[in-house]
Coordinates of C-alpha atoms in Angstrom, one line a residue:
W582 CA 8.7 -9.4 31.2
R583 CA 6.6 -10.3 34.3
G584 CA 4.7 -13.2 35.8
S585 CA 3.5 -14.7 39.0
L586 CA 2.1 -17.9 40.4
A587 CA 0.4 -19.1 43.4
S588 CA 0.9 -22.3 45.3
G589 CA -0.7 -23.0 48.5
Q590 CA -1.1 -19.8 50.6
G591 CA 2.0 -18.3 48.8
R592 CA 2.8 -16.3 45.8
L593 CA 5.9 -15.9 43.4
Q594 CA 6.7 -13.0 41.5
L595 CA 9.0 -13.2 38.3
N596 CA 10.4 -10.3 36.7
G597 CA 13.1 -10.3 34.0
N598 CA 14.5 -9.2 30.9
T599 CA 16.1 -10.5 27.8
D600 CA 18.4 -8.5 25.6
L601 CA 17.2 -9.5 22.2
T602 CA 20.1 -7.6 20.4
K603 CA 22.6 -10.0 21.9
V604 CA 23.6 -13.1 20.0
D605 CA 23.4 -15.2 23.3
L606 CA 20.1 -13.6 24.4
A607 CA 21.4 -12.3 27.7
T608 CA 18.8 -12.7 30.3
Q609 CA 18.2 -11.6 33.9
L610 CA 15.4 -13.0 36.0
N611 CA 14.4 -12.0 39.5
L612 CA 12.3 -14.5 41.6
Q613 CA 10.7 -13.3 44.9
G614 CA 8.3 -15.3 46.9
Q615 CA 6.7 -15.7 50.3
N616 CA 5.2 -18.9 51.8
L617 CA 5.3 -20.8 48.5
T618 CA 4.3 -24.4 48.9
V619 CA 6.9 -26.4 46.8
S620 CA 6.1 -29.9 47.9
N621 CA 2.8 -31.3 49.3
T622 CA 2.7 -35.1 49.4
S623 CA 1.9 -37.6 52.1
N624 CA 5.7 -37.7 53.2
Y625 CA 6.8 -34.2 52.3
F626 CA 5.5 -30.8 53.0
V627 CA 7.8 -27.9 52.2
V628 CA 7.1 -24.1 52.2
A629 CA 9.8 -21.9 50.7
S630 CA 10.4 -18.1 50.4
P631 CA 12.9 -17.5 47.6
N632 CA 14.7 -14.4 46.7
L633 CA 16.9 -15.2 43.6
T634 CA 18.5 -13.4 40.9
I635 CA 19.4 -15.5 37.9
N636 CA 21.8 -14.2 35.1
Y637 CA 22.3 -15.9 31.8
Q638 CA 25.1 -14.5 29.5
K639 CA 27.5 -16.2 27.2
K640 CA 26.3 -19.9 28.1
I641 CA 27.0 -19.1 31.8
V642 CA 24.2 -19.2 34.4
D643 CA 24.8 -17.3 37.6
I644 CA 22.5 -17.7 40.4
N645 CA 22.6 -15.6 43.6
G646 CA 20.3 -15.1 46.7
D647 CA 18.7 -17.2 49.3
I648 CA 15.8 -19.5 50.0
A649 CA 14.2 -19.5 53.2
I650 CA 12.3 -22.7 54.5
P651 CA 9.9 -21.3 57.0
K652 CA 8.0 -24.5 57.4
A653 CA 8.7 -28.2 56.6
K654 CA 7.4 -31.8 57.5
L655 CA 9.3 -34.6 56.3
L656 CA 8.5 -38.2 57.2
L657 CA 11.9 -39.9 56.7
G658 CA 12.1 -43.6 56.3
A659 CA 8.5 -43.7 55.4
D660 CA 7.5 -45.8 52.3
D661 CA 7.8 -43.0 49.7
Q662 CA 5.4 -43.9 46.7
S663 CA 5.1 -40.2 45.6

């Protein structure tokens, strides 16, 4: 299965498969994105570029990869109402 989403100037691609013949529904999911806005509030602006592989099998979730943060603006100590 496939999917995608956009946030800010970025885009995230999802590709995965689930083995429906397995009792535990073994699943692999690949996430790849560039410059995806993951937070955009008055106190936090964060852009991320994830490259992750998520495997689920026998009630165990294994996550590998990295998430780059090419841009972030955090107003620490600000009165956060978001």
